[in-house]
DNA sequence: ACCTTAGGAATGAACGTTCATTCCGTTTTG
DNA sequence: CAAAACGGAATGAACGTTCATTCCTAAGGT
């Protein structure tokens, strides 16, 4: 096993354990076991657990964004792009439940709040797809004139909730239900 | 300090610490300190930490439900009742941010998932205000014909998200913004 | 009225466990 | 063979919980 492999194994093991049992069901010793390395080896690749977790988050975004952006066409209407991102997001979480669970854990820990604070304060940079789409939507009057944060809530709130309930087995999301759910979100947000 | 006072002090201290720092920032020793009792004393009132946390949840519901149900009139239209509950819920969380934070922590822990599972499987009992309102809404065709779980997501998802962002200081919810947010939820859910 | 005493309530030091991190002997690599 | 990488036992801090002890109150005896 070469250096990159080992690093990847550690990340994979950590992601799995955190997704399955939460941050506190993922001690370093277990991560090491599952990655097939010694406990000390982890510290050759990551300064400490916080850094490892931060890296997991970066790593996830690197897989999530390309995925939901394939087929995303800036020339489509705002509504079409809204529906695309929403369904793509749901699909991603359904096919990568571990990633969903990790994100859930992440945003409910001190790490996540800081991260979100930075992101929201940095909205003006507008580099984020969702920010761009939503500010376009409000300025073109096709979305309600509500603060960006509220629009985000109306969008991600329901999506994350149904994704959670699908993953927990409380509901079975199929193609039609996904479409109808995202459409309902749109109806809440559209002017 | 008499017996009931002491029990209440322990509950208050636990609620505060969990709300402020999460479940894992609230060790029994700290709870005892803040309650002004010895560490062992807690175990005279609560069998263990799990029981204490469960009791906190029960206690919260006993304060939350009466609050949001004052002024709730079954003879009002479904839409009116929907708006009433939504705004009442947001008001409650804004004026009781510690309760919001506790609930957030609770539902993101194993305790919470089990609790929700029981609740969802027990929907048929229909004792819950929200369940009753929503099944009335779908059967009378004024709400979209979506599974109860999805409707819940479209309702609570945004509400909890904006409550969180208000409490974190990312946004300032005033009367008007609350009304408009709940109205937007309704537009997503109505047929 | 005062002292004694019994028993439940309260205490906090101590215990066993778990965790992140470090340390050092061993193995692999160049 | 020197240097880097590795493994996993060792370490110490933090946790929930326990329990031998102390404290408080109020009943009972004088």
Coordinates of C-alpha atoms (C1' of nucleotides) in Angstrom, one line a residue:
Chain A
X1 CA 0.0 0.0 0.0
X2 CA 1.5 3.3 -1.0
X3 CA 1.3 6.7 0.7
X4 CA -1.8 8.0 -1.0
X5 CA -3.6 4.7 -0.6
X6 CA -3.0 4.8 3.1
X7 CA -4.2 8.3 3.5
X8 CA -7.4 7.5 1.5
X9 CA -8.0 4.4 3.6
X10 CA -7.9 6.5 6.7
X11 CA -10.3 9.0 5.3
X12 CA -12.6 6.2 4.1
X13 CA -12.6 4.5 7.5
X14 CA -13.2 7.7 9.4
X15 CA -16.1 8.7 7.1
X16 CA -17.7 5.3 7.5
X17 CA -17.4 5.2 11.2
X18 CA -18.6 8.8 11.8
X19 CA -21.5 8.3 9.4
X20 CA -22.5 5.0 11.1
X21 CA -22.0 5.9 14.7
X22 CA -21.5 9.7 15.0
X23 CA -18.4 11.6 15.9
X24 CA -18.3 9.9 19.3
X25 CA -18.6 6.4 17.9
X26 CA -15.5 6.9 15.9
X27 CA -12.4 6.8 18.1
X28 CA -9.0 7.0 16.5
X29 CA -8.2 3.4 17.4
X30 CA -11.2 2.1 15.5
X31 CA -10.5 4.3 12.5
X32 CA -7.0 2.9 12.5
X33 CA -8.3 -0.7 12.7
X34 CA -10.7 -0.3 9.9
X35 CA -8.2 1.5 7.8
X36 CA -5.7 -1.4 8.4
X37 CA -3.1 0.9 9.9
X38 CA -1.6 1.5 13.3
X39 CA -3.1 4.2 15.5
X40 CA 0.0 6.2 15.4
X41 CA 0.2 6.1 11.6
X42 CA -2.9 8.4 11.4
X43 CA -0.8 11.2 12.9
X44 CA 1.7 10.9 10.1
X45 CA -1.0 12.1 7.7
X46 CA -3.2 14.3 9.9
X47 CA -2.0 16.6 12.7
X48 CA -4.9 15.7 14.9
X49 CA -8.6 14.5 14.8
X50 CA -9.9 18.0 14.1
X51 CA -7.7 18.3 11.0
X52 CA -8.8 14.8 9.9
X53 CA -12.4 15.8 10.2
X54 CA -11.9 19.1 8.4
X55 CA -10.2 17.2 5.6
X56 CA -13.1 14.8 5.4
X57 CA -15.4 17.7 4.8
X58 CA -13.2 19.2 2.1
X59 CA -13.0 15.8 0.5
X60 CA -16.8 15.4 0.5
X61 CA -17.4 18.8 -1.1
X62 CA -14.9 17.8 -3.8
X63 CA -17.1 14.8 -4.6
X64 CA -20.5 16.4 -4.1
X65 CA -20.1 19.6 -6.2
X66 CA -18.9 17.9 -9.5
X67 CA -21.7 15.5 -9.1
X68 CA -24.6 17.9 -8.7
X69 CA -23.1 20.3 -11.3
X70 CA -23.0 17.7 -14.1
X71 CA -25.8 18.7 -16.4
X72 CA -26.2 22.1 -14.7
X73 CA -26.6 24.6 -17.5
X74 CA -26.4 28.3 -16.7
X75 CA -28.5 29.1 -19.7
X76 CA -31.6 27.3 -18.3
X77 CA -34.3 29.2 -16.5
X78 CA -33.9 29.8 -12.8
X79 CA -36.7 27.4 -12.1
X80 CA -35.1 24.6 -14.2
X81 CA -31.7 25.1 -12.5
X82 CA -33.4 25.2 -9.1
X83 CA -35.1 21.9 -9.8
X84 CA -31.9 20.4 -11.2
X85 CA -29.8 21.2 -8.1
X86 CA -32.5 20.0 -5.7
X87 CA -33.1 16.7 -7.4
X88 CA -29.3 16.2 -7.9
X89 CA -28.8 16.9 -4.2
X90 CA -31.4 14.4 -3.1
X91 CA -30.0 11.8 -5.5
X92 CA -26.5 12.3 -4.2
X93 CA -27.6 11.9 -0.6
X94 CA -29.7 8.8 -1.4
X95 CA -26.8 7.1 -3.2
X96 CA -24.3 8.3 -0.7
X97 CA -26.0 8.0 2.6
X98 CA -22.7 8.0 4.5
X99 CA -21.9 11.4 3.1
X100 CA -25.3 12.7 4.2
X101 CA -24.8 11.3 7.7
X102 CA -21.4 12.8 7.9
X103 CA -22.6 16.2 6.9
X104 CA -25.4 16.0 9.4
X105 CA -22.9 15.2 12.1
X106 CA -20.5 17.9 10.9
X107 CA -23.0 20.7 10.8
X108 CA -24.2 19.8 14.3
X109 CA -20.8 20.1 15.8
X110 CA -18.7 23.2 16.6
X111 CA -16.8 22.6 13.4
X112 CA -19.9 23.0 11.3
X113 CA -21.2 26.2 12.8
X114 CA -17.9 28.0 12.3
X115 CA -17.8 26.8 8.8
X116 CA -21.3 28.0 8.1
X117 CA -20.6 31.3 9.7
X118 CA -17.6 31.8 7.3
X119 CA -19.7 30.8 4.3
X120 CA -22.6 33.1 5.1
X121 CA -20.4 36.1 5.9
X122 CA -18.6 35.4 2.6
X123 CA -21.8 35.3 0.6
X124 CA -20.8 38.5 -1.1
X125 CA -18.0 36.7 -2.9
X126 CA -20.9 34.8 -4.6
X127 CA -18.6 31.9 -5.7
X128 CA -21.2 29.4 -4.4
X129 CA -23.6 28.0 -7.0
X130 CA -26.6 28.2 -4.7
X131 CA -25.8 31.8 -3.7
X132 CA -25.5 32.8 -7.3
X133 CA -28.7 31.1 -8.3
X134 CA -30.7 32.6 -5.4
X135 CA -29.5 36.2 -5.8
X136 CA -30.3 35.9 -9.5
X137 CA -33.7 34.6 -8.6
X138 CA -34.6 37.4 -6.2
X139 CA -33.1 40.2 -8.4
X140 CA -35.1 38.9 -11.4
X141 CA -38.2 38.8 -9.2
X142 CA -39.0 35.1 -9.9
X143 CA -38.2 34.3 -6.2
X144 CA -39.8 35.8 -3.1
X145 CA -37.9 38.8 -1.8
X146 CA -36.7 37.2 1.4
X147 CA -33.2 37.2 2.9
X148 CA -30.9 34.7 1.4
X149 CA -30.7 32.8 4.7
X150 CA -34.5 32.3 4.7
X151 CA -34.5 31.1 1.1
X152 CA -31.7 28.7 2.0
X153 CA -33.9 27.4 4.8
X154 CA -36.9 26.9 2.6
X155 CA -34.7 25.0 0.1
X156 CA -32.3 22.9 2.2
X157 CA -34.6 22.5 5.2
X158 CA -37.1 20.2 3.4
X159 CA -34.5 18.5 1.2
X160 CA -32.3 17.5 4.1
X161 CA -35.3 16.4 6.2
X162 CA -36.6 14.1 3.5
X163 CA -33.2 12.8 2.8
X164 CA -32.7 12.0 6.4
X165 CA -36.1 10.2 6.6
X166 CA -35.3 8.2 3.5
X167 CA -32.0 7.1 4.9
X168 CA -33.5 6.3 8.3
X169 CA -36.1 4.2 6.4
X170 CA -39.1 6.2 7.4
X171 CA -40.0 6.7 3.8
X172 CA -39.0 5.3 0.4
X173 CA -38.1 8.1 -2.0
X174 CA -38.6 7.2 -5.7
X175 CA -38.1 9.3 -8.8
X176 CA -41.6 10.7 -8.7
X177 CA -41.5 11.6 -5.0
X178 CA -38.2 13.4 -5.4
X179 CA -39.5 15.5 -8.3
X180 CA -42.7 16.4 -6.4
X181 CA -40.8 17.3 -3.2
X182 CA -38.4 19.6 -5.0
X183 CA -41.3 21.1 -6.9
X184 CA -43.0 21.8 -3.6
X185 CA -39.9 23.6 -2.4
X186 CA -40.0 25.7 -5.6
X187 CA -43.6 26.6 -5.0
X188 CA -42.7 27.9 -1.5
X189 CA -39.8 30.0 -2.9
X190 CA -41.2 31.3 -6.2
X191 CA -42.9 34.7 -6.2
Chain B
X1 CA -33.6 23.9 49.2
X2 CA -36.3 21.3 49.2
X3 CA -36.5 18.1 47.1
X4 CA -38.4 19.5 44.2
X5 CA -36.2 22.6 44.0
X6 CA -33.1 20.4 43.8
X7 CA -34.5 18.3 41.0
X8 CA -35.5 21.4 39.1
X9 CA -32.1 22.9 39.6
X10 CA -30.5 19.8 38.1
X11 CA -32.8 19.9 35.1
X12 CA -32.2 23.6 34.5
X13 CA -28.4 23.2 34.8
X14 CA -28.4 20.2 32.4
X15 CA -30.7 22.0 29.9
X16 CA -28.4 25.0 29.9
X17 CA -25.2 23.1 29.5
X18 CA -26.5 20.8 26.8
X19 CA -27.9 23.8 24.9
X20 CA -24.7 25.8 25.2
X21 CA -22.2 23.1 24.6
X22 CA -24.0 20.0 23.3
X23 CA -24.3 16.6 25.0
X24 CA -20.7 16.2 25.2
X25 CA -20.0 19.5 26.7
X26 CA -22.2 18.7 29.6
X27 CA -20.5 16.2 31.9
X28 CA -22.3 15.2 35.0
X29 CA -19.7 16.9 37.1
X30 CA -20.4 20.3 35.5
X31 CA -24.2 19.8 35.7
X32 CA -23.8 19.1 39.4
X33 CA -21.6 22.2 39.8
X34 CA -24.0 24.5 38.1
X35 CA -27.0 23.0 39.9
X36 CA -25.2 23.6 43.2
X37 CA -25.3 20.0 44.3
X38 CA -22.8 17.2 44.6
X39 CA -22.1 14.9 41.7
X40 CA -23.7 11.9 43.5
X41 CA -26.8 13.8 44.3
X42 CA -28.0 13.7 40.7
X43 CA -28.2 10.0 40.9
X44 CA -30.7 10.3 43.7
X45 CA -33.1 11.9 41.3
X46 CA -32.2 10.3 38.0
X47 CA -31.1 6.7 37.5
X48 CA -28.4 7.7 35.0
X49 CA -27.6 10.4 32.3
X50 CA -29.9 8.8 29.7
X51 CA -32.9 9.0 32.1
X52 CA -32.0 12.6 32.9
X53 CA -31.9 13.5 29.2
X54 CA -35.2 11.8 28.5
X55 CA -36.8 13.7 31.4
X56 CA -35.5 17.0 29.9
X57 CA -37.2 16.1 26.7
X58 CA -40.5 15.3 28.4
X59 CA -40.2 18.5 30.4
X60 CA -39.7 20.6 27.3
X61 CA -42.7 19.2 25.6
X62 CA -44.8 20.0 28.6
X63 CA -43.8 23.6 28.2
X64 CA -43.8 23.8 24.4
X65 CA -47.2 22.2 23.6
X66 CA -49.4 24.4 26.0
X67 CA -47.6 27.4 24.6
X68 CA -48.2 26.8 20.9
X69 CA -51.7 25.5 21.5
X70 CA -53.0 28.7 23.2
X71 CA -55.2 30.4 20.7
X72 CA -55.3 27.3 18.5
X73 CA -58.9 26.9 17.5
X74 CA -60.0 23.6 15.8
X75 CA -62.9 25.5 14.1
X76 CA -60.5 27.7 12.1
X77 CA -59.5 26.7 8.5
X78 CA -56.7 24.4 8.0
X79 CA -54.6 27.2 6.5
X80 CA -55.2 29.4 9.6
X81 CA -54.3 26.6 11.9
X82 CA -51.2 25.8 9.9
X83 CA -50.1 29.4 10.1
X84 CA -50.9 29.6 13.8
X85 CA -48.8 26.6 14.7
X86 CA -45.9 27.7 12.5
X87 CA -45.6 31.2 13.9
X88 CA -46.2 30.0 17.4
X89 CA -43.4 27.5 17.0
X90 CA -41.0 30.1 15.7
X91 CA -41.9 32.5 18.5
X92 CA -41.4 29.8 21.0
X93 CA -37.9 28.9 19.7
X94 CA -36.9 32.6 19.5
X95 CA -37.9 33.3 23.0
X96 CA -36.6 30.0 24.3
X97 CA -33.4 29.5 22.3
X98 CA -32.0 27.0 24.9
X99 CA -35.0 24.8 24.2
X100 CA -34.3 25.0 20.5
X101 CA -30.7 24.1 20.9
X102 CA -31.6 21.2 23.3
X103 CA -34.1 19.8 20.8
X104 CA -31.6 20.1 18.0
X105 CA -29.0 18.1 20.1
X106 CA -31.6 15.6 21.1
X107 CA -32.9 14.8 17.7
X108 CA -29.4 14.4 16.4
X109 CA -28.5 11.8 19.0
X110 CA -29.5 8.2 19.2
X111 CA -32.1 9.2 21.8
X112 CA -33.9 11.4 19.3
X113 CA -33.9 8.9 16.4
X114 CA -35.5 6.2 18.5
X115 CA -38.0 8.8 19.8
X116 CA -38.9 9.9 16.3
X117 CA -39.2 6.3 15.1
X118 CA -41.8 5.6 17.8
X119 CA -43.7 8.8 16.9
X120 CA -43.8 8.1 13.2
X121 CA -44.8 4.4 13.7
X122 CA -47.5 5.6 16.1
X123 CA -48.9 8.2 13.7
X124 CA -52.0 6.1 13.3
X125 CA -52.9 7.0 16.9
X126 CA -53.1 10.5 15.6
X127 CA -52.9 12.1 19.0
X128 CA -50.4 14.6 17.8
X129 CA -51.7 18.1 16.8
X130 CA -49.5 18.2 13.7
X131 CA -50.4 14.7 12.5
X132 CA -54.1 15.5 12.9
X133 CA -53.9 18.8 11.1
X134 CA -51.9 17.3 8.2
X135 CA -54.0 14.3 7.7
X136 CA -57.1 16.5 7.7
X137 CA -55.3 18.7 5.2
X138 CA -54.6 15.9 2.7
X139 CA -57.9 14.2 3.1
X140 CA -59.7 17.5 2.4
X141 CA -57.5 18.1 -0.6
X142 CA -56.2 21.5 0.5
X143 CA -52.7 20.1 1.0
X144 CA -50.6 18.2 -1.5
X145 CA -51.1 14.5 -1.6
X146 CA -47.6 13.7 -0.3
X147 CA -46.6 11.2 2.5
X148 CA -47.0 12.7 6.0
X149 CA -43.2 12.5 6.4
X150 CA -42.6 14.7 3.4
X151 CA -45.1 17.2 4.5
X152 CA -43.4 17.3 7.9
X153 CA -40.2 18.0 6.1
X154 CA -41.6 20.8 4.1
X155 CA -43.0 22.3 7.3
X156 CA -40.4 21.7 10.0
X157 CA -37.4 21.8 7.7
X158 CA -37.6 25.5 6.9
X159 CA -38.9 26.5 10.3
X160 CA -36.1 24.8 12.2
X161 CA -33.6 26.2 9.8
X162 CA -34.6 29.8 10.1
X163 CA -35.0 29.4 13.9
X164 CA -31.4 28.1 14.0
X165 CA -30.1 30.9 11.9
X166 CA -31.9 33.5 14.0
X167 CA -30.4 32.0 17.2
X168 CA -27.0 31.8 15.7
X169 CA -27.3 35.5 14.8
X170 CA -27.2 34.9 11.0
X171 CA -30.5 36.7 10.6
X172 CA -32.9 38.9 12.7
X173 CA -36.4 37.4 12.6
X174 CA -39.1 40.1 13.2
X175 CA -42.8 39.7 13.2
X176 CA -43.1 40.3 9.4
X177 CA -40.3 37.9 8.4
X178 CA -41.9 35.2 10.6
X179 CA -45.2 35.6 9.0
X180 CA -43.8 35.6 5.5
X181 CA -41.6 32.6 6.2
X182 CA -44.5 30.5 7.5
X183 CA -46.7 31.7 4.6
X184 CA -44.0 30.5 2.2
X185 CA -44.1 27.1 3.8
X186 CA -47.8 27.0 3.3
X187 CA -47.4 27.8 -0.4
X188 CA -45.1 24.8 -0.7
X189 CA -47.6 22.5 1.0
X190 CA -51.0 23.7 -0.2
X191 CA -52.5 22.0 -3.2
Chain C
dA1 C1' -37.1 22.6 77.2
dC2 C1' -33.0 19.9 76.2
dC3 C1' -30.3 16.1 74.7
dT4 C1' -29.9 11.9 72.1
dT5 C1' -30.2 9.3 68.2
dA6 C1' -31.9 7.1 64.0
dG7 C1' -32.2 7.3 59.1
dG8 C1' -32.7 9.3 54.8
dA9 C1' -30.3 12.9 51.9
dA10 C1' -26.3 14.6 50.2
dT11 C1' -21.5 14.5 49.2
dG12 C1' -17.2 14.2 46.5
dA13 C1' -13.1 11.3 46.3
dA14 C1' -12.2 7.2 43.9
dC15 C1' -12.9 3.7 40.3
dG16 C1' -13.0 1.7 35.9
dT17 C1' -13.4 2.8 31.3
dT18 C1' -12.6 5.2 27.0
dC19 C1' -10.4 8.4 24.3
dA20 C1' -6.8 11.2 21.6
dT21 C1' -2.2 11.5 21.5
dT22 C1' 2.8 10.2 22.1
dC23 C1' 6.7 7.3 22.2
dC24 C1' 9.8 4.1 20.8
dG25 C1' 11.3 -0.4 18.9
dT26 C1' 10.7 -2.5 14.4
dT27 C1' 10.2 -2.6 9.4
dT28 C1' 10.5 -0.8 5.0
dT29 C1' 12.6 2.1 1.6
dG30 C1' 16.1 4.3 -1.2
Chain D
dC1 C1' 23.0 1.0 6.1
dA2 C1' 21.0 5.4 7.1
dA3 C1' 16.6 7.5 7.1
dA4 C1' 11.9 7.5 6.8
dA5 C1' 7.6 5.2 7.8
dC6 C1' 5.1 2.3 10.6
dG7 C1' 2.6 -0.2 14.5
dG8 C1' 0.7 -0.6 18.7
dA9 C1' 1.7 -0.4 23.6
dA10 C1' 2.0 3.4 26.9
dT11 C1' 0.2 7.7 28.7
dG12 C1' -2.6 10.9 30.9
dA13 C1' -6.9 13.4 30.7
dA14 C1' -11.8 13.1 30.9
dC15 C1' -15.9 10.8 31.6
dG16 C1' -20.1 8.4 34.0
dT17 C1' -21.0 6.1 37.9
dT18 C1' -20.4 4.3 42.7
dC19 C1' -20.1 4.2 47.6
dA20 C1' -18.2 5.0 52.2
dT21 C1' -18.8 8.8 54.7
dT22 C1' -20.9 13.2 56.5
dC23 C1' -24.8 16.1 57.3
dC24 C1' -29.4 17.3 58.5
dT25 C1' -33.8 16.8 60.5
dA26 C1' -37.1 15.4 63.4
dA27 C1' -38.8 12.0 66.5
dG28 C1' -38.2 10.1 71.2
dG29 C1' -36.5 10.0 75.8
dT30 C1' -35.4 12.4 80.0

